[in-house]
Amino acid sequence: MSAARRLRLEVAIVLGLSLGASAVYSIVSIVAKLTAETPLGEQSVALNPSRAPREWLDFTYQFLDVFFGLFAVALVLYLLWQSGGNPFRRIGLDLSRPGRDAASGVLLVIAIGAPGIAVYALGRALGVTVAVEASPADWLWWTVPILVFRAFEAAVTEEVIVVGYLFTRFRELGVGPWATILSSAVLRGTYHLYQGIGPFFGNVAMGIVFGWCYQRWGRTLPLVIAHWIIDIVSFVGYPLAVGWWPGLFAVPAG
């Protein structure tokens, strides 16, 4: 088997075990939502629902869900290590420039955060975005740590696989920079389709910005930092958002 064919097969397997599968399920989900009797704008989706009625069991399920979800990241780092040395250094996930990476991450939060809320609000107003319930209604002592841990998993999984790993493999396969950026961005948007049409376009735009930054910086750590902060604010700050703007963030009754 040629090296190029092996790499294409590897990419297909990695995506089939991770975010590629999420994209397929998300397409099925949006088709189901669009063909349901209830209009899309009156539907909702829970991002971090309770997993069991008993507290200790709910915590255990949620912790294990996040913990084992990180093994997809471990797999791609292992594959990158097997084919070319230190995987953290290859994709810029190391701590060689923590100050600059943190500052770059915060700048990305500012650049992406407000427009992201605007896209969500527009989608809700147009009825093409479902109401996203970002955190559970009943909070326990471990809810915030789990939400922070889940935000970390989402940030690392998406930025390491969809940016660091995919950009590296596409470059090795001879795919051009903009074709790589756009394909990665469309994948990012597709696995968010279950939230509606608005989040699809919002995440495609986010993917283009993040991909362009990675092409310039060669580092995923700023992207991980930015994504982690955005998700922490979205998850932990959700009850406040519902209280301040119930028409925008509250889940429709019934």
mmCIF file of C-alpha atoms in Angstrom:
data_model
loop_
_atom_site.group_PDB
_atom_site.id
_atom_site.type_symbol
_atom_site.label_atom_id
_atom_site.label_comp_id
_atom_site.label_asym_id
_atom_site.label_seq_id
_atom_site.Cartn_x
_atom_site.Cartn_y
_atom_site.Cartn_z
ATOM 1 C CA MET A 1 0.000 0.000 0.000
ATOM 2 C CA SER A 2 1.352 3.425 -0.944
ATOM 3 C CA ALA A 3 2.089 6.001 1.740
ATOM 4 C CA ALA A 4 -0.627 8.324 0.422
ATOM 5 C CA ARG A 5 -3.251 5.586 0.458
ATOM 6 C CA ARG A 6 -2.238 4.596 3.979
ATOM 7 C CA LEU A 7 -2.615 8.201 5.160
ATOM 8 C CA ARG A 8 -6.032 8.550 3.522
ATOM 9 C CA LEU A 9 -7.138 5.316 5.182
ATOM 10 C CA GLU A 10 -5.781 6.506 8.531
ATOM 11 C CA VAL A 11 -7.668 9.817 8.257
ATOM 12 C CA ALA A 12 -10.889 7.989 7.389
ATOM 13 C CA ILE A 13 -10.510 5.678 10.400
ATOM 14 C CA VAL A 14 -9.724 8.536 12.802
ATOM 15 C CA LEU A 15 -12.699 10.590 11.628
ATOM 16 C CA GLY A 16 -14.943 7.517 11.651
ATOM 17 C CA LEU A 17 -14.040 6.959 15.293
ATOM 18 C CA SER A 18 -14.454 10.593 16.311
ATOM 19 C CA LEU A 19 -15.825 13.791 14.799
ATOM 20 C CA GLY A 20 -16.599 12.340 11.392
ATOM 21 C CA ALA A 21 -19.091 10.030 13.070
ATOM 22 C CA SER A 22 -20.453 13.004 15.021
ATOM 23 C CA ALA A 23 -20.960 14.830 11.724
ATOM 24 C CA VAL A 24 -22.973 11.939 10.265
ATOM 25 C CA TYR A 25 -25.147 11.675 13.369
ATOM 26 C CA SER A 26 -25.597 15.451 13.295
ATOM 27 C CA ILE A 27 -26.841 15.333 9.689
ATOM 28 C CA VAL A 28 -29.365 12.651 10.642
ATOM 29 C CA SER A 29 -30.386 14.762 13.642
ATOM 30 C CA ILE A 30 -31.038 17.921 11.619
ATOM 31 C CA VAL A 31 -33.025 15.968 9.040
ATOM 32 C CA ALA A 32 -35.159 14.535 11.853
ATOM 33 C CA LYS A 33 -35.661 17.995 13.342
ATOM 34 C CA LEU A 34 -36.555 19.603 10.016
ATOM 35 C CA THR A 35 -39.094 16.888 9.195
ATOM 36 C CA ALA A 36 -40.722 16.918 12.642
ATOM 37 C CA GLU A 37 -44.131 18.498 13.214
ATOM 38 C CA THR A 38 -42.662 20.979 15.707
ATOM 39 C CA PRO A 39 -40.921 23.931 13.978
ATOM 40 C CA LEU A 40 -37.145 23.973 14.327
ATOM 41 C CA GLY A 41 -37.178 27.200 16.347
ATOM 42 C CA GLU A 42 -39.456 25.615 18.955
ATOM 43 C CA GLN A 43 -37.217 22.589 19.500
ATOM 44 C CA SER A 44 -34.361 22.307 21.999
ATOM 45 C CA VAL A 45 -31.252 20.277 22.641
ATOM 46 C CA ALA A 46 -29.421 19.644 25.932
ATOM 47 C CA LEU A 47 -25.633 19.685 25.667
ATOM 48 C CA ASN A 48 -24.870 18.419 29.171
ATOM 49 C CA PRO A 49 -27.922 16.523 30.419
ATOM 50 C CA SER A 50 -28.128 14.460 33.583
ATOM 51 C CA ARG A 51 -27.209 10.844 32.949
ATOM 52 C CA ALA A 52 -28.816 9.138 35.969
ATOM 53 C CA PRO A 53 -31.256 9.992 38.800
ATOM 54 C CA ARG A 54 -28.770 9.004 41.515
ATOM 55 C CA GLU A 55 -26.161 11.702 42.142
ATOM 56 C CA TRP A 56 -23.059 9.508 42.433
ATOM 57 C CA LEU A 57 -24.058 7.533 39.332
ATOM 58 C CA ASP A 58 -24.746 10.692 37.338
ATOM 59 C CA PHE A 59 -21.295 12.011 38.262
ATOM 60 C CA THR A 60 -19.635 8.692 37.394
ATOM 61 C CA TYR A 61 -21.277 8.461 33.976
ATOM 62 C CA GLN A 62 -20.441 12.051 33.107
ATOM 63 C CA PHE A 63 -16.829 11.776 34.276
ATOM 64 C CA LEU A 64 -16.258 8.533 32.373
ATOM 65 C CA ASP A 65 -17.904 9.971 29.258
ATOM 66 C CA VAL A 66 -15.394 12.825 29.198
ATOM 67 C CA PHE A 67 -12.441 10.683 30.260
ATOM 68 C CA PHE A 68 -12.888 8.069 27.544
ATOM 69 C CA GLY A 69 -13.723 10.771 25.001
ATOM 70 C CA LEU A 70 -10.135 12.023 25.373
ATOM 71 C CA PHE A 71 -8.788 8.722 24.048
ATOM 72 C CA ALA A 72 -9.550 9.913 20.504
ATOM 73 C CA VAL A 73 -7.080 12.730 21.141
ATOM 74 C CA ALA A 74 -4.565 10.236 22.529
ATOM 75 C CA LEU A 75 -4.951 8.155 19.350
ATOM 76 C CA VAL A 76 -4.139 10.994 16.937
ATOM 77 C CA LEU A 77 -1.205 12.140 19.078
ATOM 78 C CA TYR A 78 0.095 8.573 19.021
ATOM 79 C CA LEU A 79 -0.275 8.399 15.228
ATOM 80 C CA LEU A 80 1.541 11.705 14.793
ATOM 81 C CA TRP A 81 4.295 10.500 17.123
ATOM 82 C CA GLN A 82 4.675 7.260 15.161
ATOM 83 C CA SER A 83 5.141 9.157 11.913
ATOM 84 C CA GLY A 84 7.340 12.042 12.924
ATOM 85 C CA GLY A 85 8.555 12.644 16.464
ATOM 86 C CA ASN A 86 7.120 14.689 19.307
ATOM 87 C CA PRO A 87 3.419 15.189 18.427
ATOM 88 C CA PHE A 88 2.920 18.070 20.870
ATOM 89 C CA ARG A 89 5.701 20.064 19.228
ATOM 90 C CA ARG A 90 4.521 19.129 15.717
ATOM 91 C CA ILE A 91 1.099 20.731 16.197
ATOM 92 C CA GLY A 92 2.089 23.439 18.671
ATOM 93 C CA LEU A 93 0.411 21.960 21.738
ATOM 94 C CA ASP A 94 3.473 22.375 23.955
ATOM 95 C CA LEU A 95 4.332 25.040 26.540
ATOM 96 C CA SER A 96 7.239 26.609 24.671
ATOM 97 C CA ARG A 97 5.504 30.035 24.511
ATOM 98 C CA PRO A 98 2.733 30.077 27.131
ATOM 99 C CA GLY A 99 2.386 33.845 27.382
ATOM 100 C CA ARG A 100 1.953 34.450 23.652
ATOM 101 C CA ASP A 101 -0.345 31.450 23.291
ATOM 102 C CA ALA A 102 -2.559 32.612 26.166
ATOM 103 C CA ALA A 103 -2.733 36.156 24.777
ATOM 104 C CA SER A 104 -3.549 34.854 21.306
ATOM 105 C CA GLY A 105 -6.249 32.624 22.780
ATOM 106 C CA VAL A 106 -7.876 35.544 24.594
ATOM 107 C CA LEU A 107 -7.830 37.616 21.404
ATOM 108 C CA LEU A 108 -9.581 34.787 19.590
ATOM 109 C CA VAL A 109 -12.223 34.678 22.328
ATOM 110 C CA ILE A 110 -12.893 38.378 21.778
ATOM 111 C CA ALA A 111 -12.992 37.933 18.007
ATOM 112 C CA ILE A 112 -15.246 34.837 18.064
ATOM 113 C CA GLY A 113 -17.343 35.216 21.229
ATOM 114 C CA ALA A 114 -19.548 38.233 20.456
ATOM 115 C CA PRO A 115 -20.150 37.307 16.784
ATOM 116 C CA GLY A 116 -21.014 33.775 17.918
ATOM 117 C CA ILE A 117 -23.727 35.084 20.246
ATOM 118 C CA ALA A 118 -25.004 37.316 17.427
ATOM 119 C CA VAL A 119 -25.240 34.371 15.019
ATOM 120 C CA TYR A 120 -27.083 32.323 17.643
ATOM 121 C CA ALA A 121 -29.496 35.192 18.339
ATOM 122 C CA LEU A 122 -30.139 35.716 14.624
ATOM 123 C CA GLY A 123 -30.752 32.000 14.145
ATOM 124 C CA ARG A 124 -33.235 31.947 17.018
ATOM 125 C CA ALA A 125 -35.015 35.007 15.620
ATOM 126 C CA LEU A 126 -35.252 33.417 12.177
ATOM 127 C CA GLY A 127 -36.379 30.083 13.615
ATOM 128 C CA VAL A 128 -33.463 28.127 12.123
ATOM 129 C CA THR A 129 -31.643 27.409 15.403
ATOM 130 C CA VAL A 130 -32.898 25.206 18.215
ATOM 131 C CA ALA A 131 -32.790 26.398 21.821
ATOM 132 C CA VAL A 132 -29.498 25.103 23.213
ATOM 133 C CA GLU A 133 -29.616 24.142 26.894
ATOM 134 C CA ALA A 134 -25.926 24.417 27.721
ATOM 135 C CA SER A 135 -26.067 23.164 31.319
ATOM 136 C CA PRO A 136 -28.474 21.129 33.474
ATOM 137 C CA ALA A 137 -31.296 22.779 35.388
ATOM 138 C CA ASP A 138 -30.322 21.238 38.740
ATOM 139 C CA TRP A 139 -26.758 22.020 39.850
ATOM 140 C CA LEU A 140 -24.831 19.902 42.348
ATOM 141 C CA TRP A 141 -21.465 20.429 44.039
ATOM 142 C CA TRP A 142 -19.636 18.761 41.158
ATOM 143 C CA THR A 143 -21.562 20.387 38.280
ATOM 144 C CA VAL A 144 -19.095 23.217 37.609
ATOM 145 C CA PRO A 145 -15.962 20.987 37.661
ATOM 146 C CA ILE A 146 -17.648 18.540 35.285
ATOM 147 C CA LEU A 147 -18.710 21.357 32.960
ATOM 148 C CA VAL A 148 -15.153 22.738 32.947
ATOM 149 C CA PHE A 149 -13.792 19.232 32.284
ATOM 150 C CA ARG A 150 -16.315 18.726 29.472
ATOM 151 C CA ALA A 151 -15.373 22.083 27.961
ATOM 152 C CA PHE A 152 -11.732 21.000 28.040
ATOM 153 C CA GLU A 153 -12.561 17.730 26.289
ATOM 154 C CA ALA A 154 -14.501 19.544 23.550
ATOM 155 C CA ALA A 155 -11.721 22.096 23.031
ATOM 156 C CA VAL A 156 -8.876 19.587 22.906
ATOM 157 C CA THR A 157 -10.780 17.061 20.785
ATOM 158 C CA GLU A 158 -11.885 19.532 18.151
ATOM 159 C CA GLU A 159 -8.704 21.560 17.854
ATOM 160 C CA VAL A 160 -6.282 18.623 17.987
ATOM 161 C CA ILE A 161 -8.220 16.404 15.562
ATOM 162 C CA VAL A 162 -9.908 18.877 13.196
ATOM 163 C CA VAL A 163 -6.986 21.308 13.076
ATOM 164 C CA GLY A 164 -3.679 19.890 14.296
ATOM 165 C CA TYR A 165 -4.035 16.325 13.032
ATOM 166 C CA LEU A 166 -6.101 16.995 9.906
ATOM 167 C CA PHE A 167 -3.955 19.909 8.730
ATOM 168 C CA THR A 168 -0.808 17.826 9.207
ATOM 169 C CA ARG A 169 -2.144 14.869 7.236
ATOM 170 C CA PHE A 170 -3.648 17.024 4.477
ATOM 171 C CA ARG A 171 -0.325 18.821 4.072
ATOM 172 C CA GLU A 172 1.431 15.462 3.763
ATOM 173 C CA LEU A 173 -1.141 14.456 1.133
ATOM 174 C CA GLY A 174 -0.463 17.612 -0.880
ATOM 175 C CA VAL A 175 -3.774 19.356 -0.176
ATOM 176 C CA GLY A 176 -3.543 23.141 -0.526
ATOM 177 C CA PRO A 177 -3.844 25.509 2.482
ATOM 178 C CA TRP A 178 -7.244 26.980 1.647
ATOM 179 C CA ALA A 179 -8.733 23.650 0.625
ATOM 180 C CA THR A 180 -7.590 22.336 4.011
ATOM 181 C CA ILE A 181 -8.989 25.328 5.915
ATOM 182 C CA LEU A 182 -12.365 25.153 4.173
ATOM 183 C CA SER A 183 -12.773 21.378 4.443
ATOM 184 C CA SER A 184 -11.876 21.491 8.143
ATOM 185 C CA ALA A 185 -14.301 24.372 8.702
ATOM 186 C CA VAL A 186 -17.152 22.597 6.920
ATOM 187 C CA LEU A 187 -16.512 19.488 9.030
ATOM 188 C CA ARG A 188 -16.636 21.658 12.171
ATOM 189 C CA GLY A 189 -19.915 23.165 11.062
ATOM 190 C CA THR A 190 -21.401 19.806 10.117
ATOM 191 C CA TYR A 191 -20.952 18.142 13.494
ATOM 192 C CA HIS A 192 -22.776 21.141 15.020
ATOM 193 C CA LEU A 193 -25.751 20.824 12.651
ATOM 194 C CA TYR A 194 -27.831 19.134 15.349
ATOM 195 C CA GLN A 195 -28.136 22.634 16.880
ATOM 196 C CA GLY A 196 -29.668 24.058 13.698
ATOM 197 C CA ILE A 197 -28.674 25.985 10.592
ATOM 198 C CA GLY A 198 -27.329 29.028 12.441
ATOM 199 C CA PRO A 199 -24.698 27.110 14.442
ATOM 200 C CA PHE A 200 -23.591 25.368 11.241
ATOM 201 C CA PHE A 201 -22.628 28.659 9.588
ATOM 202 C CA GLY A 202 -21.309 30.104 12.844
ATOM 203 C CA ASN A 203 -18.976 27.152 13.358
ATOM 204 C CA VAL A 204 -17.870 27.185 9.714
ATOM 205 C CA ALA A 205 -16.848 30.819 10.202
ATOM 206 C CA MET A 206 -15.078 29.900 13.453
ATOM 207 C CA GLY A 207 -13.303 27.063 11.641
ATOM 208 C CA ILE A 208 -12.074 29.405 8.910
ATOM 209 C CA VAL A 209 -10.679 31.850 11.475
ATOM 210 C CA PHE A 210 -9.075 29.098 13.561
ATOM 211 C CA GLY A 211 -7.677 27.364 10.472
ATOM 212 C CA TRP A 212 -6.189 30.585 9.136
ATOM 213 C CA CYS A 213 -4.595 31.303 12.512
ATOM 214 C CA TYR A 214 -3.138 27.796 12.655
ATOM 215 C CA GLN A 215 -1.664 28.189 9.173
ATOM 216 C CA ARG A 216 0.038 31.390 10.306
ATOM 217 C CA TRP A 217 1.072 30.351 13.837
ATOM 218 C CA GLY A 218 1.524 26.590 13.492
ATOM 219 C CA ARG A 219 0.127 26.177 17.009
ATOM 220 C CA THR A 220 -3.055 24.579 18.324
ATOM 221 C CA LEU A 221 -2.612 25.695 21.951
ATOM 222 C CA PRO A 222 -4.084 29.198 21.370
ATOM 223 C CA LEU A 223 -7.066 27.556 19.657
ATOM 224 C CA VAL A 224 -7.544 25.143 22.556
ATOM 225 C CA ILE A 225 -7.350 27.989 25.074
ATOM 226 C CA ALA A 226 -9.887 30.082 23.139
ATOM 227 C CA HIS A 227 -12.273 27.173 22.616
ATOM 228 C CA TRP A 228 -12.017 26.139 26.267
ATOM 229 C CA ILE A 229 -12.809 29.656 27.505
ATOM 230 C CA ILE A 230 -15.764 30.012 25.113
ATOM 231 C CA ASP A 231 -17.239 26.689 26.208
ATOM 232 C CA ILE A 232 -16.681 27.366 29.926
ATOM 233 C CA VAL A 233 -18.503 30.687 29.599
ATOM 234 C CA SER A 234 -21.282 29.022 27.578
ATOM 235 C CA PHE A 235 -21.736 26.101 29.995
ATOM 236 C CA VAL A 236 -21.187 27.743 33.389
ATOM 237 C CA GLY A 237 -22.740 31.076 32.428
ATOM 238 C CA TYR A 238 -25.866 29.568 30.898
ATOM 239 C CA PRO A 239 -28.142 30.064 33.962
ATOM 240 C CA LEU A 240 -27.178 33.749 34.061
ATOM 241 C CA ALA A 241 -27.880 34.093 30.351
ATOM 242 C CA VAL A 242 -31.324 32.539 30.813
ATOM 243 C CA GLY A 243 -32.058 34.941 33.661
ATOM 244 C CA TRP A 244 -30.926 38.007 31.734
ATOM 245 C CA TRP A 245 -32.262 37.113 28.258
ATOM 246 C CA PRO A 246 -34.945 34.438 28.688
ATOM 247 C CA GLY A 247 -36.418 35.055 25.252
ATOM 248 C CA LEU A 248 -33.103 34.161 23.640
ATOM 249 C CA PHE A 249 -31.702 31.396 25.845
ATOM 250 C CA ALA A 250 -34.604 29.801 27.701
ATOM 251 C CA VAL A 251 -35.806 26.394 26.481
ATOM 252 C CA PRO A 252 -39.349 26.546 25.045
ATOM 253 C CA ALA A 253 -41.984 25.146 27.412
ATOM 254 C CA GLY A 254 -43.455 21.768 26.469
#
